[in-house]
PDB file of N, CA and C in Angstrom:
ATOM      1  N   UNK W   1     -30.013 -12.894  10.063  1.00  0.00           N
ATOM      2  CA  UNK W   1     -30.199 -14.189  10.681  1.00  0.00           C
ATOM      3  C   UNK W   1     -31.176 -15.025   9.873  1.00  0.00           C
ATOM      4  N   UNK W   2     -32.249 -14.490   9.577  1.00  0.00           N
ATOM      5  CA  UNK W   2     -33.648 -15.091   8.099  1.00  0.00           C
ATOM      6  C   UNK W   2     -32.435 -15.692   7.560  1.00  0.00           C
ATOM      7  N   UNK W   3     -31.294 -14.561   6.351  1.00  0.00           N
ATOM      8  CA  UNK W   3     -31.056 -14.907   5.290  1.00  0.00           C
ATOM      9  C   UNK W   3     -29.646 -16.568   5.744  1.00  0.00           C
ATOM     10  N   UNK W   4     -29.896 -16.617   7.074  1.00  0.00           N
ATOM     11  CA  UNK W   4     -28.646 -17.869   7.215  1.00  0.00           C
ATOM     12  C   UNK W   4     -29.612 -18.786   6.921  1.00  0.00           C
ATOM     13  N   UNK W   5     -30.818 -18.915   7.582  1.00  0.00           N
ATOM     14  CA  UNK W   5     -31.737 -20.108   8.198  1.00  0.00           C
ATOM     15  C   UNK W   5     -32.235 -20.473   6.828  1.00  0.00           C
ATOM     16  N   UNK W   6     -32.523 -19.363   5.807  1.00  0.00           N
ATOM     17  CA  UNK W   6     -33.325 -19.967   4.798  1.00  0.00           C
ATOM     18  C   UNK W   6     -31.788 -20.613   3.953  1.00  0.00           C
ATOM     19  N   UNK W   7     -30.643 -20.264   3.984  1.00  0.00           N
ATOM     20  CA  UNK W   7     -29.548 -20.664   3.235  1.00  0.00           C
ATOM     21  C   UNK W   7     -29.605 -22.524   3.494  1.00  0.00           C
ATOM     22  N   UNK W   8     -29.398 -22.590   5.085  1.00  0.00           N
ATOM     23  CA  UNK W   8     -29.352 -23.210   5.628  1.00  0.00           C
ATOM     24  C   UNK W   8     -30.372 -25.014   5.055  1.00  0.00           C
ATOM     25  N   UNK W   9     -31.511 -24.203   5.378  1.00  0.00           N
ATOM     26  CA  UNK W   9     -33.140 -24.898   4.976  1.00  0.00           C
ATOM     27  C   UNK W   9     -32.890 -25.336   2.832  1.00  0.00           C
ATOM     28  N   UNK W  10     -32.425 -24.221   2.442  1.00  0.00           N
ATOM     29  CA  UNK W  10     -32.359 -24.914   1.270  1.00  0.00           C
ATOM     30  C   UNK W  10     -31.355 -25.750   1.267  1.00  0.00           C
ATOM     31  N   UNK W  11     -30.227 -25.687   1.474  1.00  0.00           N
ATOM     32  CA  UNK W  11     -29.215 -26.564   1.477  1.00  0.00           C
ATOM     33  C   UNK W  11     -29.874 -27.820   1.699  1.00  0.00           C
ATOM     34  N   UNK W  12     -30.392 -28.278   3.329  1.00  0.00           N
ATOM     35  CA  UNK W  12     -30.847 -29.066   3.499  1.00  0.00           C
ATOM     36  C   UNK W  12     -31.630 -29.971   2.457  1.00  0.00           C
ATOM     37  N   UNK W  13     -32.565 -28.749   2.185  1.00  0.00           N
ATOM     38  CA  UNK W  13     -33.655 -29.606   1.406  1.00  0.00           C
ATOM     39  C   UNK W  13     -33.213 -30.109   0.000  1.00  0.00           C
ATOM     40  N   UNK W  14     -31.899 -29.886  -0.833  1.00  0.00           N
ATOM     41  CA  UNK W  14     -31.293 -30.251  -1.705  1.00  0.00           C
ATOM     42  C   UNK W  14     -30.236 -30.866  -1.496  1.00  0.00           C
ATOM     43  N   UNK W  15     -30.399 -31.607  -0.009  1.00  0.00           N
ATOM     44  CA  UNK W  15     -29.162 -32.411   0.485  1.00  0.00           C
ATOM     45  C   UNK W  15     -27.824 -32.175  -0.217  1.00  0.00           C
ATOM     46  N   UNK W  16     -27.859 -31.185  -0.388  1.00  0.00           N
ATOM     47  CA  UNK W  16     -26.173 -30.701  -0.843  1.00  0.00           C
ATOM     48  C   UNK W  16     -25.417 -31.226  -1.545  1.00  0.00           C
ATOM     49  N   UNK W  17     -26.648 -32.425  -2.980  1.00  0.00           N
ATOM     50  CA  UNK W  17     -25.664 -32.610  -3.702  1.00  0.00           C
ATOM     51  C   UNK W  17     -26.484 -33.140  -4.945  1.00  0.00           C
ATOM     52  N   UNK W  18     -25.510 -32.890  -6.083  1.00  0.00           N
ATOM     53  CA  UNK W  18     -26.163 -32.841  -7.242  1.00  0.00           C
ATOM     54  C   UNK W  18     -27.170 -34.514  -7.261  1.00  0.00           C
ATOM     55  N   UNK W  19     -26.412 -35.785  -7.745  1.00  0.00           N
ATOM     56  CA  UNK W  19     -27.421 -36.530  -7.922  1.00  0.00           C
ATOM     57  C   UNK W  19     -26.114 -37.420  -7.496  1.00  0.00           C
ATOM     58  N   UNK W  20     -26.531 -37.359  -5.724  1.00  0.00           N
ATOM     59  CA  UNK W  20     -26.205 -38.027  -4.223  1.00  0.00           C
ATOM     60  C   UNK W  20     -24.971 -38.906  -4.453  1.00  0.00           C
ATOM     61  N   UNK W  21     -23.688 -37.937  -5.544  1.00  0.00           N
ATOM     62  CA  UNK W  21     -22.507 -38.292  -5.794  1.00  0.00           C
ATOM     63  C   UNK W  21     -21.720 -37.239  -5.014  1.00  0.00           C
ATOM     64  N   UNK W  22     -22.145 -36.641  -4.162  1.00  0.00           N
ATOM     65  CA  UNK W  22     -21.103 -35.596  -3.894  1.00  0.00           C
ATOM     66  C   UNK W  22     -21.652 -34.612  -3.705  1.00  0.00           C
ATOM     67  N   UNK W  23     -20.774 -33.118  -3.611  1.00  0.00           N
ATOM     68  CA  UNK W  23     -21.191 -32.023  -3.097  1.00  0.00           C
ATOM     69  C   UNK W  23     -22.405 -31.401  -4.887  1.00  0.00           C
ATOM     70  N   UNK W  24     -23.070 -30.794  -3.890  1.00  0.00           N
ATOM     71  CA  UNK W  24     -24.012 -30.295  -5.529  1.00  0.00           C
ATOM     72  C   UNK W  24     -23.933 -28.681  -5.698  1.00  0.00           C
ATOM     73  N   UNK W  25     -24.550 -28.140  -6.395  1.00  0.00           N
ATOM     74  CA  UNK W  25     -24.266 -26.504  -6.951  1.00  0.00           C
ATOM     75  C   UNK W  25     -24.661 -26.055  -5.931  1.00  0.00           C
ATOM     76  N   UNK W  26     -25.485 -25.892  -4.794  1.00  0.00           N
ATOM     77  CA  UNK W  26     -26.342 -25.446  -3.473  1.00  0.00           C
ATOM     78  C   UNK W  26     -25.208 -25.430  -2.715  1.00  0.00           C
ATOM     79  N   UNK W  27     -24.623 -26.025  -2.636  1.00  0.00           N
ATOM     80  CA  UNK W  27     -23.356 -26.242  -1.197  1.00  0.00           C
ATOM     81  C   UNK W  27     -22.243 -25.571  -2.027  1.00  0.00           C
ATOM     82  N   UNK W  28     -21.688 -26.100  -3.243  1.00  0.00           N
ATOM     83  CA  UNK W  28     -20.987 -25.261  -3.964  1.00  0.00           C
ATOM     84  C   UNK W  28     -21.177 -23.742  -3.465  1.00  0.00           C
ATOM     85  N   UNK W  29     -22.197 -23.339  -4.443  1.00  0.00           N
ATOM     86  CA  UNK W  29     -22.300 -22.046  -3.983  1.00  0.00           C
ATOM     87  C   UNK W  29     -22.580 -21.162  -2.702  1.00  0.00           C
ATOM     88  N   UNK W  30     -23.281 -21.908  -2.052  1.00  0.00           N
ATOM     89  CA  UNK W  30     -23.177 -21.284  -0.640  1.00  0.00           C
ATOM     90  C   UNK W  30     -21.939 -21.440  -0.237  1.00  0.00           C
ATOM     91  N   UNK W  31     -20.985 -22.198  -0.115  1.00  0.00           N
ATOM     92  CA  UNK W  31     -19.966 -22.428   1.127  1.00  0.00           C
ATOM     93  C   UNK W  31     -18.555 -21.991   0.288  1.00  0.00           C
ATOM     94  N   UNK W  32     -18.602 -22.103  -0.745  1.00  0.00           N
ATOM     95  CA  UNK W  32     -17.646 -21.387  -1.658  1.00  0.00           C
ATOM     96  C   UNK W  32     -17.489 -20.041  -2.854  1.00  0.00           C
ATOM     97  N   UNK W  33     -18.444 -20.409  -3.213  1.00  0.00           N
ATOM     98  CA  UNK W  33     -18.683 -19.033  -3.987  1.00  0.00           C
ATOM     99  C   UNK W  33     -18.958 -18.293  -3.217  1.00  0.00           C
ATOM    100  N   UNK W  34     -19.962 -17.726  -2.557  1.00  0.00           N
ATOM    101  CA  UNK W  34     -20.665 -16.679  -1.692  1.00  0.00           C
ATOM    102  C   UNK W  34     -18.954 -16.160  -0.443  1.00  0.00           C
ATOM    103  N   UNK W  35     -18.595 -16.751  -0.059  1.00  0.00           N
ATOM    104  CA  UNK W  35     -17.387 -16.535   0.988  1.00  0.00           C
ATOM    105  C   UNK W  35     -16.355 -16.106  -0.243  1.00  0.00           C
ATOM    106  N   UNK W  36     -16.200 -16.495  -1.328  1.00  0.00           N
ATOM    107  CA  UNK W  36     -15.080 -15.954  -2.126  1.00  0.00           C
ATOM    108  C   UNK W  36     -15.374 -14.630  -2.942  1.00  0.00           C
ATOM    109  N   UNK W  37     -16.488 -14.495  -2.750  1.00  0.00           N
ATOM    110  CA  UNK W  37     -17.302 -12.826  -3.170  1.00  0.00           C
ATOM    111  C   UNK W  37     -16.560 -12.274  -2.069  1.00  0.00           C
ATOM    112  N   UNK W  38     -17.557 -12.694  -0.826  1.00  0.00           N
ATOM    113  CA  UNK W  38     -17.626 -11.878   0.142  1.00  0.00           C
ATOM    114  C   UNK W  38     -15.853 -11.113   0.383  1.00  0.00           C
ATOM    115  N   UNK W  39     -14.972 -12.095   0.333  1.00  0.00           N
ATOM    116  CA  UNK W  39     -13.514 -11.972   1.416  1.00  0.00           C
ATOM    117  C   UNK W  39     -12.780 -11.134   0.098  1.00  0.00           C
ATOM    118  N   UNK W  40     -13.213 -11.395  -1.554  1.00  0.00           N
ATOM    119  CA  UNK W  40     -12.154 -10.722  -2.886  1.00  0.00           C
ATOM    120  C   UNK W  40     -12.783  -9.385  -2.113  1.00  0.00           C
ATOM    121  N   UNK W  41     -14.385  -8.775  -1.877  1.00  0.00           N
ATOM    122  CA  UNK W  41     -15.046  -7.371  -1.781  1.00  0.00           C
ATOM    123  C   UNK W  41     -13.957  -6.985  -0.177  1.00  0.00           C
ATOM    124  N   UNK W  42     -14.136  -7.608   0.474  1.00  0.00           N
ATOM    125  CA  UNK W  42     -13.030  -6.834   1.851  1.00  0.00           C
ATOM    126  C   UNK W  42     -11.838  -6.504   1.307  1.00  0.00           C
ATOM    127  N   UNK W  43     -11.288  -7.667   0.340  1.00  0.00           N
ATOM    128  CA  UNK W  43      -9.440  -6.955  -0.163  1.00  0.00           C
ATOM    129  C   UNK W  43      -9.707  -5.739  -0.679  1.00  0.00           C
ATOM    130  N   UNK W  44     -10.448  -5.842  -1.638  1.00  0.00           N
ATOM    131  CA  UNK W  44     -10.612  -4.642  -2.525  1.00  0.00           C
ATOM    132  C   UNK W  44     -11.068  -3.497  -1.623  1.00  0.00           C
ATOM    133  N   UNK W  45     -11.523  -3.789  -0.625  1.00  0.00           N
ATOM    134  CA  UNK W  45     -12.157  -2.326  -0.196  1.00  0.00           C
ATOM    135  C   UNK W  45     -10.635  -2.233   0.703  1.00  0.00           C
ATOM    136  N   UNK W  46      -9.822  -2.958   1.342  1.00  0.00           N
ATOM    137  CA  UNK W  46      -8.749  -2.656   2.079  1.00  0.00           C
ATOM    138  C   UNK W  46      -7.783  -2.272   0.803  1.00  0.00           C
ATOM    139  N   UNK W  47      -7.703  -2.848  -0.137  1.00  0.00           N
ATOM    140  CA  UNK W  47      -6.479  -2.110  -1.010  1.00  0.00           C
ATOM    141  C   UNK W  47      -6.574  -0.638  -1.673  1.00  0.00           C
ATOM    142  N   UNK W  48      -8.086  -0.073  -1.748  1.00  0.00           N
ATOM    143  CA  UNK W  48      -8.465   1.008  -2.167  1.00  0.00           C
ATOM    144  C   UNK W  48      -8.216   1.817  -0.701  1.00  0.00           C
ATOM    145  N   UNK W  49      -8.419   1.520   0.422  1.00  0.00           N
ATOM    146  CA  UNK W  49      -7.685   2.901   1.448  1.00  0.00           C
ATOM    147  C   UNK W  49      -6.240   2.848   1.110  1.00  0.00           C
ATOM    148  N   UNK W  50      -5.458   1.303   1.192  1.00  0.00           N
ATOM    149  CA  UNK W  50      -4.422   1.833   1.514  1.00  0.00           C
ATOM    150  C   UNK W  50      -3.903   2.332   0.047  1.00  0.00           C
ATOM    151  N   UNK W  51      -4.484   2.551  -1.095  1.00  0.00           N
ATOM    152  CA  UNK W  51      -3.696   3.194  -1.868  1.00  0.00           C
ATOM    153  C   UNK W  51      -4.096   4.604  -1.651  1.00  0.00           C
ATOM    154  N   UNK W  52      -5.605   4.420  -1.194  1.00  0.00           N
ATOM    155  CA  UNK W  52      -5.363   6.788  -0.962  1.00  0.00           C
ATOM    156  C   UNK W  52      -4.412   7.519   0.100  1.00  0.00           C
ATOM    157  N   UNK W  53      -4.100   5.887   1.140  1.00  0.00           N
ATOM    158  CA  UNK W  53      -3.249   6.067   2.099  1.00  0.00           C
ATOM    159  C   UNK W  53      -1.897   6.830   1.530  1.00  0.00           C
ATOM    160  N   UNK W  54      -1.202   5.918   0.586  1.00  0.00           N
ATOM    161  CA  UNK W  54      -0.087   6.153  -0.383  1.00  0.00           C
ATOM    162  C   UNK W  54      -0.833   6.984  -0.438  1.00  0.00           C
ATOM    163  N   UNK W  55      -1.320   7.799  -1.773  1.00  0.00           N
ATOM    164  CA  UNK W  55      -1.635   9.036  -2.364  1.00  0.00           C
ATOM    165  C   UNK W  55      -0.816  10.311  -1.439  1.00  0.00           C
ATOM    166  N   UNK W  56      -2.160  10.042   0.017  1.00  0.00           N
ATOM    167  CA  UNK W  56      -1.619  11.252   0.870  1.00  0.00           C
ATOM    168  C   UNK W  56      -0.191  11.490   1.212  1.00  0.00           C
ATOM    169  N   UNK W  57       0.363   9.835   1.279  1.00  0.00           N
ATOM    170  CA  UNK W  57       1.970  10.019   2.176  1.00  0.00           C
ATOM    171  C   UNK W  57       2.004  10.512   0.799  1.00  0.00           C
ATOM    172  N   UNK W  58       2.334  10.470  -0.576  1.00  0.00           N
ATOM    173  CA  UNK W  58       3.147  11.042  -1.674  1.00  0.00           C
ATOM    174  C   UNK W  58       3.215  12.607  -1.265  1.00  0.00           C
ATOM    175  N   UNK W  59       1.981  12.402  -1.268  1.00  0.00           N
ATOM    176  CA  UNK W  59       2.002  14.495  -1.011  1.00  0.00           C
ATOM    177  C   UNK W  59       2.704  15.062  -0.314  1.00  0.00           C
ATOM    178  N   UNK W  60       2.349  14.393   0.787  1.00  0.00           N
ATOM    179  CA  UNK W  60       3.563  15.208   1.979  1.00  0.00           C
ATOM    180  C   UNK W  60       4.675  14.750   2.011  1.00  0.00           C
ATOM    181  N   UNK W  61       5.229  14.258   1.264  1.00  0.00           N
ATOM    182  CA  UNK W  61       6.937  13.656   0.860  1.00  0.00           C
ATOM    183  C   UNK W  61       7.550  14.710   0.182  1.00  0.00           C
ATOM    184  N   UNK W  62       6.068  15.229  -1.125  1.00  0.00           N
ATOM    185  CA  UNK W  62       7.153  15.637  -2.230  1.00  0.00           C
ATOM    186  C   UNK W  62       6.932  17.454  -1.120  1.00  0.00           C
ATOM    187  N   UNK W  63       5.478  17.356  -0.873  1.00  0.00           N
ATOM    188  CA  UNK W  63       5.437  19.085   0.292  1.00  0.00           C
ATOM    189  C   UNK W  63       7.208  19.561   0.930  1.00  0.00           C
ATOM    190  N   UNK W  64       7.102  17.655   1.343  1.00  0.00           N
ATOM    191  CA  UNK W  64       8.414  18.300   2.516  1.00  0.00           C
ATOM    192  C   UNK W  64       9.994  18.255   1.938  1.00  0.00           C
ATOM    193  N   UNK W  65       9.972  17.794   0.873  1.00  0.00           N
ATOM    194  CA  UNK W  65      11.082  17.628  -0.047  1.00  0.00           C
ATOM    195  C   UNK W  65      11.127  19.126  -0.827  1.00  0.00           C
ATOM    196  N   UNK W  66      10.188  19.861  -1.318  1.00  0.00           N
ATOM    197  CA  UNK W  66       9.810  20.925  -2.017  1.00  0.00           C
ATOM    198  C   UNK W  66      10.637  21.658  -0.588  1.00  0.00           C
ATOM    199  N   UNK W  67      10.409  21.856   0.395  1.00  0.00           N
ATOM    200  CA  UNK W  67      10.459  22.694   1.101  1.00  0.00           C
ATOM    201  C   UNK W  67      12.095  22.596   2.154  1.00  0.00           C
ATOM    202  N   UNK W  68      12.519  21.010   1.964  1.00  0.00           N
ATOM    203  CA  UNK W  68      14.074  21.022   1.873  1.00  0.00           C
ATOM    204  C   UNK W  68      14.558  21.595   0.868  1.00  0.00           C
ATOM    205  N   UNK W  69      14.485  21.289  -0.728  1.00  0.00           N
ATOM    206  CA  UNK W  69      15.012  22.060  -1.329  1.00  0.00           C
ATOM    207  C   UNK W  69      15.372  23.654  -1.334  1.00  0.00           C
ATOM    208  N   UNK W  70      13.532  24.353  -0.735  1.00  0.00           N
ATOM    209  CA  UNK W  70      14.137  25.869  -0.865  1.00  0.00           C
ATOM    210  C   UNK W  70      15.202  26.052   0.559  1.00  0.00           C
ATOM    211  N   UNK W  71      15.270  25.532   1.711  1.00  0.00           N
ATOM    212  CA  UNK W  71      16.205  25.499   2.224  1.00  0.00           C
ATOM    213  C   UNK W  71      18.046  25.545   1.966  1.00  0.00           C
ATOM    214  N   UNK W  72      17.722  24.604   1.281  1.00  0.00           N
ATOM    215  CA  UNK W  72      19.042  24.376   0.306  1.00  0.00           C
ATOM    216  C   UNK W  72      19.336  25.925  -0.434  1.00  0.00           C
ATOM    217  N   UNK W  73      18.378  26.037  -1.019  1.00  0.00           N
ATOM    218  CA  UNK W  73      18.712  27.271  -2.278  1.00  0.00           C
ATOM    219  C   UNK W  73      18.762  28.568  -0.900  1.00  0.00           C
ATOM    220  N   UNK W  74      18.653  28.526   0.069  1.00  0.00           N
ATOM    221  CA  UNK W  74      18.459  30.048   1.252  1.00  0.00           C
ATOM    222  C   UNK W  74      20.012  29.473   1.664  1.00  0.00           C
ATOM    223  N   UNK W  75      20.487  28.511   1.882  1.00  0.00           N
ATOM    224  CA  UNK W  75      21.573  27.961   2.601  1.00  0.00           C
ATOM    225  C   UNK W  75      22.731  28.145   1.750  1.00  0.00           C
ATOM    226  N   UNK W  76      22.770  27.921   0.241  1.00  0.00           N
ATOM    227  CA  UNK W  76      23.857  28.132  -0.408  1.00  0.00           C
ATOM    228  C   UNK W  76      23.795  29.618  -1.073  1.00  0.00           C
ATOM    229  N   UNK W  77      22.622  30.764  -0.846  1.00  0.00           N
ATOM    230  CA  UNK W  77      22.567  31.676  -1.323  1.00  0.00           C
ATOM    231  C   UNK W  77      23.492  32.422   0.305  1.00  0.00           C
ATOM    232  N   UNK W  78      23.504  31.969   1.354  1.00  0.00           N
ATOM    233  CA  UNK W  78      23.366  32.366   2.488  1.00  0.00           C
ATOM    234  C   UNK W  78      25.102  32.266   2.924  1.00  0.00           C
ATOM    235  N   UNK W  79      25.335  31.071   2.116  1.00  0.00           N
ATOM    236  CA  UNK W  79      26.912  30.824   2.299  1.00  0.00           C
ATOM    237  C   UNK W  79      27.908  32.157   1.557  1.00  0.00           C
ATOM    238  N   UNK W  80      26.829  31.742  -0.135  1.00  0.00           N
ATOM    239  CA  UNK W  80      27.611  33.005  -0.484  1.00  0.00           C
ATOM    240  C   UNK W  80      27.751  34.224  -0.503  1.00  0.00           C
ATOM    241  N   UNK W  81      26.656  34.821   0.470  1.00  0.00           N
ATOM    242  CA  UNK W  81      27.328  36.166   0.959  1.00  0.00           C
ATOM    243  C   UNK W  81      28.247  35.968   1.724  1.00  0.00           C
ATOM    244  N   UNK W  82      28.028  35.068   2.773  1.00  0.00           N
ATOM    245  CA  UNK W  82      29.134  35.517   3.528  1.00  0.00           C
ATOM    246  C   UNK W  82      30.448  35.176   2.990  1.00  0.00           C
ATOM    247  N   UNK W  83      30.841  34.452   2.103  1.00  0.00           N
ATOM    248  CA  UNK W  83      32.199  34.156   1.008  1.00  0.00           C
ATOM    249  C   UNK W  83      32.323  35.883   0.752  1.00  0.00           C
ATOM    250  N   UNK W  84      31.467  36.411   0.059  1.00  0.00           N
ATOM    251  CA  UNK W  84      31.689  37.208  -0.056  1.00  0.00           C
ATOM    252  C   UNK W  84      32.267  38.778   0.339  1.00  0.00           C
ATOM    253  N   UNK W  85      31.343  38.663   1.627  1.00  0.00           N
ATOM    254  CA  UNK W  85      31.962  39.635   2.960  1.00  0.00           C
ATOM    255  C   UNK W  85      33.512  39.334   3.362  1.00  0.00           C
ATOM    256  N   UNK W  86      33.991  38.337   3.141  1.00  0.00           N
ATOM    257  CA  UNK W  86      34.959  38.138   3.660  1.00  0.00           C
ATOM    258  C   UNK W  86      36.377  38.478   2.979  1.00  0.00           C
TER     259      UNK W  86
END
């Protein structure tokens, strides 16, 4: 709450603009730079779960794919005995 009031207080006191043509580097940077840090650091921290997210689903895709396959290989080993018995 300090670090709003003093944001705040300087702004003020540099009336928010370079030389009283417009917005100045104080307002610049507070109201745009500082929020475009802040919101790129949230993507990045949301795109880094959801890629370990991916990671994990990979694993258990290829786990459960690994483990259809040996199915497969018990199922056609399984057919051909009985071809055979017959």
């Amino acid at each position: 709450m300090k670090l709003i009031v003093i944001i705040v207080l300087l702004t003020l006191l540099n009336s928010c603009s370079g030389n009283s043509g417009g917005a100045g580097y104080w307002f610049h940077f507070v109201f745009v730079i500082i929020p475009l840090v802040v919101i790129g650091t949230l993507i990045l921290r949301k795109a880094e779960s959801i890629s370990d997210s991916l990671f994990v689903i990979e694993g258990q895709i290829k786990k459960a794919l690994s483990k259809l396959e040996n199915l497969e290989e018990r199922l056609k080993k399984f057919e051909e005995k009985n071809d055979d018995t017959k």
